[in-house]
Short mmCIF file of C-alpha atoms in Angstrom, two decimals:
data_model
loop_
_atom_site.label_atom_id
_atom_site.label_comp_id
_atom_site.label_asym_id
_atom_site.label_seq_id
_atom_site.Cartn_x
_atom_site.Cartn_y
_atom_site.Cartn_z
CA UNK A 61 4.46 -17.80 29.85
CA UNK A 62 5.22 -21.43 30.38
CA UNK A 63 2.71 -23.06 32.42
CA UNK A 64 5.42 -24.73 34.62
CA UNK A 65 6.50 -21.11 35.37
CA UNK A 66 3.01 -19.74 36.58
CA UNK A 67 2.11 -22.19 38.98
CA UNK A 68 4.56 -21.46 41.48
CA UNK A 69 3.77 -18.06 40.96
CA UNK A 70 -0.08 -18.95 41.54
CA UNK A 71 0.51 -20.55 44.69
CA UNK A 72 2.39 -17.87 46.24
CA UNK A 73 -0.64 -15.35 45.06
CA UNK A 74 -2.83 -17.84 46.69
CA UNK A 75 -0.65 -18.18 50.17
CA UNK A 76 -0.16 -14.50 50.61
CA UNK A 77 -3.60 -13.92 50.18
CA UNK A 78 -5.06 -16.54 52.23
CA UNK A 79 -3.30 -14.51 55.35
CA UNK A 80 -5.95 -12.06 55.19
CA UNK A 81 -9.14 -13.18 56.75
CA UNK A 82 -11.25 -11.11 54.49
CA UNK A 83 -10.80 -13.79 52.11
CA UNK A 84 -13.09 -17.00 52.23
CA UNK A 85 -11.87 -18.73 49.40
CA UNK A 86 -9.53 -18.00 46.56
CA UNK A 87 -9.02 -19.54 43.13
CA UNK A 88 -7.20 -18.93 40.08
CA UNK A 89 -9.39 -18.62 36.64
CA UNK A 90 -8.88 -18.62 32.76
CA UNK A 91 -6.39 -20.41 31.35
CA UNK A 92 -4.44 -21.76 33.63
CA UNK A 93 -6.90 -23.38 35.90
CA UNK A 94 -7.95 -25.11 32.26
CA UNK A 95 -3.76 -26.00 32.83
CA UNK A 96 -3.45 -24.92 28.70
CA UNK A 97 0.48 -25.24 28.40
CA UNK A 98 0.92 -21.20 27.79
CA UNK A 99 -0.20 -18.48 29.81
CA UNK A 100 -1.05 -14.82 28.58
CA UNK A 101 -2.28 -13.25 31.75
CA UNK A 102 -3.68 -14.24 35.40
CA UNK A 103 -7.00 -14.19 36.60
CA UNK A 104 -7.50 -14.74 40.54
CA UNK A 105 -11.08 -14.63 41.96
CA UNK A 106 -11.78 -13.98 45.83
CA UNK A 107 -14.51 -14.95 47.67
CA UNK A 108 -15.32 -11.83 50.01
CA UNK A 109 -18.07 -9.64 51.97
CA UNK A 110 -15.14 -7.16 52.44
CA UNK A 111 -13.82 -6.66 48.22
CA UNK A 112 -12.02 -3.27 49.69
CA UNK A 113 -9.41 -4.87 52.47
CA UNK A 114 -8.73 -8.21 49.81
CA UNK A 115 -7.86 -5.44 46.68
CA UNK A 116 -5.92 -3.92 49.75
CA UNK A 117 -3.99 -7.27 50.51
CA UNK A 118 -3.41 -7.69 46.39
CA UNK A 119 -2.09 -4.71 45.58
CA UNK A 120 0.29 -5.06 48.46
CA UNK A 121 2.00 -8.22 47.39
CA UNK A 122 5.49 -8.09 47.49
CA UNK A 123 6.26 -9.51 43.87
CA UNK A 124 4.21 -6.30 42.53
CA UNK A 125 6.16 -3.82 40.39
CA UNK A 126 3.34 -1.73 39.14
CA UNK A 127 -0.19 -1.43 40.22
CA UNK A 128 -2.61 -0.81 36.93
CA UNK A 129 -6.05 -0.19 38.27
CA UNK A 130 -7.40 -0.45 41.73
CA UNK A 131 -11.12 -0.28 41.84
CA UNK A 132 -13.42 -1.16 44.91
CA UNK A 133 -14.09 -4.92 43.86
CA UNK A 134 -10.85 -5.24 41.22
CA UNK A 135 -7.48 -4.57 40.41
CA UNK A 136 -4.90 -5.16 38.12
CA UNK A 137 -1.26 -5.47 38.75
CA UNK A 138 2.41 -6.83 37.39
CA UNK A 139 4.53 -9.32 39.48
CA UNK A 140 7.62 -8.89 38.28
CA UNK A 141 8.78 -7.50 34.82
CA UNK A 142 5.81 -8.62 32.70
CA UNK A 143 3.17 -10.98 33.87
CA UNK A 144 -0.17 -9.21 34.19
CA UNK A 145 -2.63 -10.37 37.13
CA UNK A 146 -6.34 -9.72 37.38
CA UNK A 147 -8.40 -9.78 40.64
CA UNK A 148 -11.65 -10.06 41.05
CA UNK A 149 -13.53 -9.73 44.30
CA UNK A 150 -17.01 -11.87 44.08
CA UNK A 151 -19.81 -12.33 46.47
CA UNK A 152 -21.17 -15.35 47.60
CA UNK A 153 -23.94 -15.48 45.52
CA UNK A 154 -22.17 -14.87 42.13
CA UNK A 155 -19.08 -17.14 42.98
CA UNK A 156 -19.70 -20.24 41.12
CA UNK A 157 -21.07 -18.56 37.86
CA UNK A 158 -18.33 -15.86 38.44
CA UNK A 159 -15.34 -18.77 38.56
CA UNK A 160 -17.06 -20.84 35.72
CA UNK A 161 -17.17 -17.11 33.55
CA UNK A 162 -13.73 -16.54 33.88
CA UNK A 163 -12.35 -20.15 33.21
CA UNK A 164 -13.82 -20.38 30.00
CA UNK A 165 -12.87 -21.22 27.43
CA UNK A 166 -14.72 -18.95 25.05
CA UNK A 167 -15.76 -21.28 22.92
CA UNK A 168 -17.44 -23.58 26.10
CA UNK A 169 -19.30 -20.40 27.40
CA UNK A 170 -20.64 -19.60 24.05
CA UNK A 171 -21.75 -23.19 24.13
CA UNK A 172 -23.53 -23.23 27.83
CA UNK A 173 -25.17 -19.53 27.30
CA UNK A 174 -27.29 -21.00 23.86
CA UNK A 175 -28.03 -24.28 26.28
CA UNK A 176 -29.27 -21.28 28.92
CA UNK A 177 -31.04 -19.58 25.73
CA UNK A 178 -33.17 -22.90 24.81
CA UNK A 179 -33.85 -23.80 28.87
CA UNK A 180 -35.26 -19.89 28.60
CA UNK A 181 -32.58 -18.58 31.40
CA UNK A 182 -30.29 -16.14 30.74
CA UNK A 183 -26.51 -17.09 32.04
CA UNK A 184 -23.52 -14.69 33.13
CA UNK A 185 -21.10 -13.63 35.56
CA UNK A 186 -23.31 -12.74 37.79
CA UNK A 187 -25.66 -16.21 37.50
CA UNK A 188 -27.84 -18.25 36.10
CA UNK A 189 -31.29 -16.17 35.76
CA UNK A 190 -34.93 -16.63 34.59
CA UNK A 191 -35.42 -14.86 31.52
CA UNK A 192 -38.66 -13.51 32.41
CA UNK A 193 -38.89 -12.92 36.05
CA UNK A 194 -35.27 -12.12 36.38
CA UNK A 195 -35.40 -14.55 39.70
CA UNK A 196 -31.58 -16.07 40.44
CA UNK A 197 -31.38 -19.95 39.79
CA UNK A 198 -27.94 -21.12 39.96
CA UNK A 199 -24.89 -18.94 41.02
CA UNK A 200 -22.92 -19.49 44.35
CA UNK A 201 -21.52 -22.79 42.81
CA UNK A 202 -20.51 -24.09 39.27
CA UNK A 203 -21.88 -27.09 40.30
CA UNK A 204 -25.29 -25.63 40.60
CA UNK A 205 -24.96 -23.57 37.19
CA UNK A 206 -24.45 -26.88 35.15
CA UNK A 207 -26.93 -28.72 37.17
CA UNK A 208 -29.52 -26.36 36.19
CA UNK A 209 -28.56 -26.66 32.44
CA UNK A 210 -29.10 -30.26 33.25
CA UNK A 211 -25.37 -31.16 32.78
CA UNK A 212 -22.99 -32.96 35.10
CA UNK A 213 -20.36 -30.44 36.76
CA UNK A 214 -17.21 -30.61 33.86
CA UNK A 215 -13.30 -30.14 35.03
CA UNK A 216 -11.91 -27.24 33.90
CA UNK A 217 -9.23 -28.93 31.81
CA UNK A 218 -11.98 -30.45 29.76
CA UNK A 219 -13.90 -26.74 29.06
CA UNK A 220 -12.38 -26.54 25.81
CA UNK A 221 -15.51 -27.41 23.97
CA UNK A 222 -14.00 -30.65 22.68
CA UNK A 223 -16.96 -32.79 22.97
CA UNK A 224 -17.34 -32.42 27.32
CA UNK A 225 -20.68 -30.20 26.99
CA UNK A 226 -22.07 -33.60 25.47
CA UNK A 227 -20.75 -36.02 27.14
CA UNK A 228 -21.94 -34.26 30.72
CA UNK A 229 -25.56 -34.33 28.89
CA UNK A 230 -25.34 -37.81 28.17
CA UNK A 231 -23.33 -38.53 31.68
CA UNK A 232 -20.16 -40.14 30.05
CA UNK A 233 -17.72 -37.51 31.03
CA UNK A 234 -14.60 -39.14 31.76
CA UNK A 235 -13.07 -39.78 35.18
CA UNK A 236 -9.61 -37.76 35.08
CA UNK A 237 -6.18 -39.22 36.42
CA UNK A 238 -5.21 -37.34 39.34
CA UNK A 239 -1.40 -36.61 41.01
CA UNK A 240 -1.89 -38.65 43.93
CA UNK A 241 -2.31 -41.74 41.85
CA UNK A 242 0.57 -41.32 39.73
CA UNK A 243 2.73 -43.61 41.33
CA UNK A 244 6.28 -43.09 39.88
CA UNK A 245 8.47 -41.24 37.24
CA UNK A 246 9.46 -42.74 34.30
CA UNK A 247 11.67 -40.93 32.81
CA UNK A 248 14.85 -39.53 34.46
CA UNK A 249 18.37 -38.39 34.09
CA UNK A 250 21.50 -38.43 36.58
CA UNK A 251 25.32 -38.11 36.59
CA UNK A 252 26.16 -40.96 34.67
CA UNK A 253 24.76 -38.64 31.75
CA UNK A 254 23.80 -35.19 31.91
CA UNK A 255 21.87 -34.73 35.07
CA UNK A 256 23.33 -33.92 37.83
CA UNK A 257 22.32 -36.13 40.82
CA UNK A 258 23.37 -38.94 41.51
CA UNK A 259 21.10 -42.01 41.34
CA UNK A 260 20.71 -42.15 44.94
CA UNK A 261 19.40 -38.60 45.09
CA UNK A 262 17.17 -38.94 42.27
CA UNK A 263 15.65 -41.60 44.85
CA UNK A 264 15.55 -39.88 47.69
CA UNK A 265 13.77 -37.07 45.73
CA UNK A 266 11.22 -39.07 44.29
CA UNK A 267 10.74 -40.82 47.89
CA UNK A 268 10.30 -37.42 49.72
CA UNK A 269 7.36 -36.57 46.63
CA UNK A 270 5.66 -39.80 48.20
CA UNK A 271 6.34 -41.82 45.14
CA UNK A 272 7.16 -45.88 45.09
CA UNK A 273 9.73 -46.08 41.88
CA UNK A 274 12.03 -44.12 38.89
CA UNK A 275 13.01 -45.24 36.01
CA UNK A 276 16.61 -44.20 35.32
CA UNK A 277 16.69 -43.39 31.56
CA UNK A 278 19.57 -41.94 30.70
CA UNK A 279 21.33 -41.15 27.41
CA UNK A 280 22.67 -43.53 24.91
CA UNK A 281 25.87 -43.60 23.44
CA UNK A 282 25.21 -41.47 19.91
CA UNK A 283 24.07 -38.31 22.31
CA UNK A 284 28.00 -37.93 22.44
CA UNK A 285 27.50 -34.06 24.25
CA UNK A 286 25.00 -35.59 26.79
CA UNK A 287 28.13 -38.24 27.74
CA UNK A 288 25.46 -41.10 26.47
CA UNK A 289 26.27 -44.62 27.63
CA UNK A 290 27.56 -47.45 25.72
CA UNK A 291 26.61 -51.20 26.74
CA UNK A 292 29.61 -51.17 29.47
CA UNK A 293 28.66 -48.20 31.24
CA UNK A 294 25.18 -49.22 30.90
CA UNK A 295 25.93 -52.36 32.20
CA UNK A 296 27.63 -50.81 35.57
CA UNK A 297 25.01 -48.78 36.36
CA UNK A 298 22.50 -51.81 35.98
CA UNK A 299 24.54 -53.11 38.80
CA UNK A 300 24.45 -50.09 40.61
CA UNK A 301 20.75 -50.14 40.69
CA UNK A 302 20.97 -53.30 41.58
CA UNK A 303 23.04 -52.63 44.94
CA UNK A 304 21.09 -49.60 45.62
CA UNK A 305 17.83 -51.41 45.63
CA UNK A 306 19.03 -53.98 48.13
CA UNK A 307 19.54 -50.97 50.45
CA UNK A 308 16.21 -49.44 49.29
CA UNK A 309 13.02 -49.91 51.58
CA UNK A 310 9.68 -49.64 49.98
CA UNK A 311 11.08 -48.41 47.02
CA UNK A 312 12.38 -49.34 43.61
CA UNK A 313 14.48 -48.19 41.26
CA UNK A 314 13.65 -49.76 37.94
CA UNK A 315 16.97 -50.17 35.09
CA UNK A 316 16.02 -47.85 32.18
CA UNK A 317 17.60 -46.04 29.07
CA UNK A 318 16.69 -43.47 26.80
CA UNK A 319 18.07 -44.90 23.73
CA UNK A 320 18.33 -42.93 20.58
CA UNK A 321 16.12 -43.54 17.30
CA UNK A 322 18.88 -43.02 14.55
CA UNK A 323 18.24 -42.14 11.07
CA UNK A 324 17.16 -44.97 9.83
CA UNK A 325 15.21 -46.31 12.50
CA UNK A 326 17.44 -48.91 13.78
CA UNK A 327 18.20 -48.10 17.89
CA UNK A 328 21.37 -47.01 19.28
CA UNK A 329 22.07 -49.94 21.52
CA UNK A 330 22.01 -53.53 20.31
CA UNK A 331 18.82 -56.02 22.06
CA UNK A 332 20.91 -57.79 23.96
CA UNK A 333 21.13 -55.41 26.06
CA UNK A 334 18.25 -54.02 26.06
CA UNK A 335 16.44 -56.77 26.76
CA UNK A 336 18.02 -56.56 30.43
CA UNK A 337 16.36 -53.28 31.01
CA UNK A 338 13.58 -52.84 32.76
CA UNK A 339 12.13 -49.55 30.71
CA UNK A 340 13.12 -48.68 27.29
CA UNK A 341 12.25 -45.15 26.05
CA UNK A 342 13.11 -44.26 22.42
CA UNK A 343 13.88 -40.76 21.09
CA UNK A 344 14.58 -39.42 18.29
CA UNK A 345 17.25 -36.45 19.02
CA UNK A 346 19.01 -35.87 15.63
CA UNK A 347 17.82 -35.43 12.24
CA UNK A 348 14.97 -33.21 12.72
CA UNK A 349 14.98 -31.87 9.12
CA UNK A 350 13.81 -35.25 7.28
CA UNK A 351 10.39 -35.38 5.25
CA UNK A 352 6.66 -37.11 6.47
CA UNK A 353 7.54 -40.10 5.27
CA UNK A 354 11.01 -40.87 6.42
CA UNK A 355 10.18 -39.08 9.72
CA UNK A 356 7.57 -41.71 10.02
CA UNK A 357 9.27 -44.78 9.22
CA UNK A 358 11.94 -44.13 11.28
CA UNK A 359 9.37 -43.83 14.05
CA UNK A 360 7.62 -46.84 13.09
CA UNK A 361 10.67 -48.67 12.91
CA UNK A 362 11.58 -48.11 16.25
CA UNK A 363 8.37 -48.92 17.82
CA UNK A 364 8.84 -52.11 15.99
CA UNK A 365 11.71 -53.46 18.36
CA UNK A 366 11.04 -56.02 20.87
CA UNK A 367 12.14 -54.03 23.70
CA UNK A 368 10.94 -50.43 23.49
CA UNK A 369 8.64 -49.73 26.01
CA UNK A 370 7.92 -46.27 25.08
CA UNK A 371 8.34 -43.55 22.42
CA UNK A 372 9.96 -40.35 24.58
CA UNK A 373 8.29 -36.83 23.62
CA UNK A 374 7.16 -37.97 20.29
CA UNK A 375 6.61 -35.15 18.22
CA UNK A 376 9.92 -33.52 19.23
CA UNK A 377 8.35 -29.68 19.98
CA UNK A 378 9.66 -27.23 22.49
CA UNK A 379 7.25 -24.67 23.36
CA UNK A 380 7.44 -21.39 21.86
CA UNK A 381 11.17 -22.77 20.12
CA UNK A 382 10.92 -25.49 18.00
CA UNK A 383 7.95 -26.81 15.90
CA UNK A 384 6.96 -30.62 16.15
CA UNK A 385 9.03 -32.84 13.84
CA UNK A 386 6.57 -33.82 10.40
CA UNK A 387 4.88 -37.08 11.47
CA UNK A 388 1.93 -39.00 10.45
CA UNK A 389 0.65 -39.34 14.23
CA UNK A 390 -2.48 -41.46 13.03
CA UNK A 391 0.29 -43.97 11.28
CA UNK A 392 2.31 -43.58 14.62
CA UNK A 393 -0.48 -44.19 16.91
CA UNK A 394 -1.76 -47.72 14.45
CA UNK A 395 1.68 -48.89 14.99
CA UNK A 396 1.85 -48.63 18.62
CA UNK A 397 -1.56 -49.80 19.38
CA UNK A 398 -0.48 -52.95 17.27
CA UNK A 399 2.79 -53.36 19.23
CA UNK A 400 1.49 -52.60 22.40
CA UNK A 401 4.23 -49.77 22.83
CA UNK A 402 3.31 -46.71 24.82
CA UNK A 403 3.54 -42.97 24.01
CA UNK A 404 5.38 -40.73 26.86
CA UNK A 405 3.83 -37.67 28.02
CA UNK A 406 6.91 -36.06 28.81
CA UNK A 407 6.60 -33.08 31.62
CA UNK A 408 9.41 -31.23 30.98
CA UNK A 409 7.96 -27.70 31.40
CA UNK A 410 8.82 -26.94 27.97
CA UNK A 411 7.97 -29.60 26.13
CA UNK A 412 4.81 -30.74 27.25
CA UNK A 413 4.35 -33.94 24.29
CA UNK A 414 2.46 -35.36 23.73
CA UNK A 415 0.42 -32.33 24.12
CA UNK A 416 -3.17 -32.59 24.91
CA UNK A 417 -4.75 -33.02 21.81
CA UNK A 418 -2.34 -35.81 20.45
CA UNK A 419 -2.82 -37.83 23.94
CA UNK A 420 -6.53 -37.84 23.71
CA UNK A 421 -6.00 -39.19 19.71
CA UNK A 422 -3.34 -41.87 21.07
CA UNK A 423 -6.17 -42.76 23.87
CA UNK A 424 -8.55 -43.03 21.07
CA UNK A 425 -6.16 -45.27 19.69
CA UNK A 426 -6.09 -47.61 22.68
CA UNK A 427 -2.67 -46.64 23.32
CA UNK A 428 -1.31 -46.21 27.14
CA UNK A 429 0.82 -43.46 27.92
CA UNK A 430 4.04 -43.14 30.28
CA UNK A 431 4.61 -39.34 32.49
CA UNK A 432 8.19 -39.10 32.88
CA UNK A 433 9.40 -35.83 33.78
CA UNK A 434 12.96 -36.02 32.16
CA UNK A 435 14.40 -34.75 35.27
CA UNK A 436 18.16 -33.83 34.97
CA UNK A 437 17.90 -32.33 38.46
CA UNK A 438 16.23 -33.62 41.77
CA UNK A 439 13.84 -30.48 41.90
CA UNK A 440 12.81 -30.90 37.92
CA UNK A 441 10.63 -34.54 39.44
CA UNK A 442 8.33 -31.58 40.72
CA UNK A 443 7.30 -31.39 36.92
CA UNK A 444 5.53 -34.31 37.39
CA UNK A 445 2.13 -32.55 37.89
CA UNK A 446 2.59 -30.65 34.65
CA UNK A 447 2.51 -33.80 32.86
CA UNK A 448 -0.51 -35.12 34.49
CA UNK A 449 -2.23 -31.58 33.88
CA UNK A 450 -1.45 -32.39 29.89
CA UNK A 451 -3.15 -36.29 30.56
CA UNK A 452 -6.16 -34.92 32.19
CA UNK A 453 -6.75 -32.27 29.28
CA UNK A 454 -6.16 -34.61 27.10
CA UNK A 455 -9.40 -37.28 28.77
CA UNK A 456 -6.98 -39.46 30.33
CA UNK A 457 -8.48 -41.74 32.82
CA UNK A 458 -6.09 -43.73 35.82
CA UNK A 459 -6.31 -46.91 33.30
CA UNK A 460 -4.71 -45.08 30.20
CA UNK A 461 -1.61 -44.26 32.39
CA UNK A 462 0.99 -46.65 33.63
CA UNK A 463 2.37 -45.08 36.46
CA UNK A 464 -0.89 -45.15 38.03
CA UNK A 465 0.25 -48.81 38.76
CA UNK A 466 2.00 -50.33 41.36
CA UNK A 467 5.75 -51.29 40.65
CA UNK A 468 5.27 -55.11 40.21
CA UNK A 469 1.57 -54.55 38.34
CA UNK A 470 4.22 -52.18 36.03
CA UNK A 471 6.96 -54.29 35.54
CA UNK A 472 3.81 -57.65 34.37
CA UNK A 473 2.21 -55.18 31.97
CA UNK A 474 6.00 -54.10 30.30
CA UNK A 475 6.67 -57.70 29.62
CA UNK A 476 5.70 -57.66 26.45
#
């Protein structure tokens, strides 16, 4: 399962559940708390004194089209056709090693039970223990578990055993971007193209998600079935935006385009008019077949235009559909950092790219990135915190992301 598709579906868990006053707290576990772009199966952990009235409440849920198991502390049961849900009923003395257990990953347990091993405790579900005396250390919070194997408390997107379990020794663990501070969307669609709001409801969307500015990046001429715009449309809906922001209080719309890369690198649109734009993001949209090399010069080609502010989902994957385009990212990534051009992180639920891994190499890189959800519908600008789920798995901090900035900050840094 898509990750965009399982939060909504974790929330109403979490909502129906809370009703019942047998539960303190409640928390989902595994991989999607660690926000990994696919989902096998859900793991929810209560925190109880009374396991049999919560299992009660769970297998009750109205979404539930077969119960599995239903034991005095767990159960198992499918929500709808095929998604399989765990729960786990935990005291309040096992809690915290309990939620850290089941959040893994794997690989970071393996990592934290051989620090136990060496500090001569013994660590599972259950706690943190003295090998010897068998006396409870750590247990009714994670933060206490790590704390006792001397380590600072690590986000779960980061338990991937990608370098965290050091850097909380050595107390370098980055600070993570959160929602709240992403600011605006920079990447979105509307009637003029193939969405279907109009630009004025894209606004009002992103205004009633608390957010200070879009950038309207439509499609560019050569995306003939998306009804791309030519410089004269283009041009009308710059004045558009420019009428609409007049009306517009506390809020901007910034004049954007999502101009296609074509085959040879050169961009759909000539500079003169993008250089009018406010946000340029470039994307390559035909031509997947090519080779390495030609895949990467095109790339490079593109990021080498004045005007581009940002490559748009830059490997070209769709989750579980179509495989990344072949790139040399490292070649990519020198490029941008030397043109100052920024890679998207585009939240589209299925796209997700960069992924994780290839935004912490592009932040290792010194490149910034852009979240732009790609919305071609007011409701997709809810994708936003999909994107910033991929940003803080990948060890982005509020600096390596532009739309943590405030509109005019924005529009000083994309004068390049």
């Amino acid at each position: 399962f898509l990750l965009g598709a399982i939060l909504p579906v974790i929330d109403e868990i979490v909502a129906y559940m809370k009703e019942c006053d047998a539960v303190l707290r409640i928390e989902p576990a595994g991989s999607a708390r660690r926000r990994k772009e696919t989902v096998g199966d859900l793991d929810i952990l209560v925190l109880s004194t009374r396991p049999e009235e919560v299992v009660e409440r769970f297998v009750s849920m109205p979404r539930v089209s077969r119960v599995i198991s239903q034991g005095t502390t767990r159960s198992t049961v499918i929500i709808g056709a095929n998604l399989q849900v765990d729960l786990r009923v935990i005291p309040p003395e096992s809690y915290g090693s309990a939620l850290q257990y089941f959040t893994g990953s794997k690989a970071h347990n393996i990592k934290l039970r051989t620090i136990a091993v060496k500090k001569g405790y013994k660590l599972n579900e259950y706690g943190l223990f003295d090998r010897e005396t068998g006396e409870r250390i750590a247990g009714e919070t994670e933060e206490s578990v790590y704390k006792a194997l001397g380590l600072e408390w690590i986000e779960p997107e980061l338990r991937e055993d990608r370098g965290e379990i050091e850097a909380a020794m050595e107390g370098r663990l980055p600070r993570l971007v959160r929602e709240e501070e992403i600011r605006g969307d920079l990447h979105i669609h509307t009637k003029w193209s193939d969405g279907t709001g109009t630009i004025e409801e894209m606004a009002q969307k992103a205004m009633s998600l608390g957010l200070e500015y879009i950038a309207i990046c439509d499609h560019s001429k050569s995306m003939g079935i998306a009804r791309g715009l030519d410089e004269a449309r283009l041009r009308k809906q710059m004045a558009e935006i420019d009428k609409l922001n007049e009306r517009l209080e506390g809020f901007r719309v910034l004049k954007g385009i999502e101009v296609d890369i074509k085959a040879d690198g050169s961009l759909d649109l000539p500079d003169s008019v993008l250089k009018d734009l406010d946000f340029v993001v470039a994307s390559i949209h035909s031509g997947f077949k090519a080779d390495e090399r030609q895949m990467t010069e095109r790339m490079i080609r593109a990021i080498h235009n004045d005007y581009v502010s940002t490559i748009g989902h830059p490997t070209g994957r769709i989750i579980l559909r179509r495989r990344p385009y072949a790139l040399n990212l490292d070649k990519v990534f020198e490029a941008a950092a030397e043109q100052g051009v920024m890679m998207e992180i585009n939240a589209f639920p299925n796209r997700l790219d960069l992924n994780d891994v290839n935004a912490k190499a592009a932040k290792e890189h010194g490149i910034m990135m852009s979240i732009g959800t790609d919305a071609h519908a007011p409701n997709h600008m809810e994708f936003l915190n999909l994107g910033v789920a991929v940003a803080r798995r990948g060890w982005l901090e509020p600096g390596d992301v532009i739309n943590t900035l405030p509109v005019d900050e924005l529009l000083r840094k994309l004068e390049r």
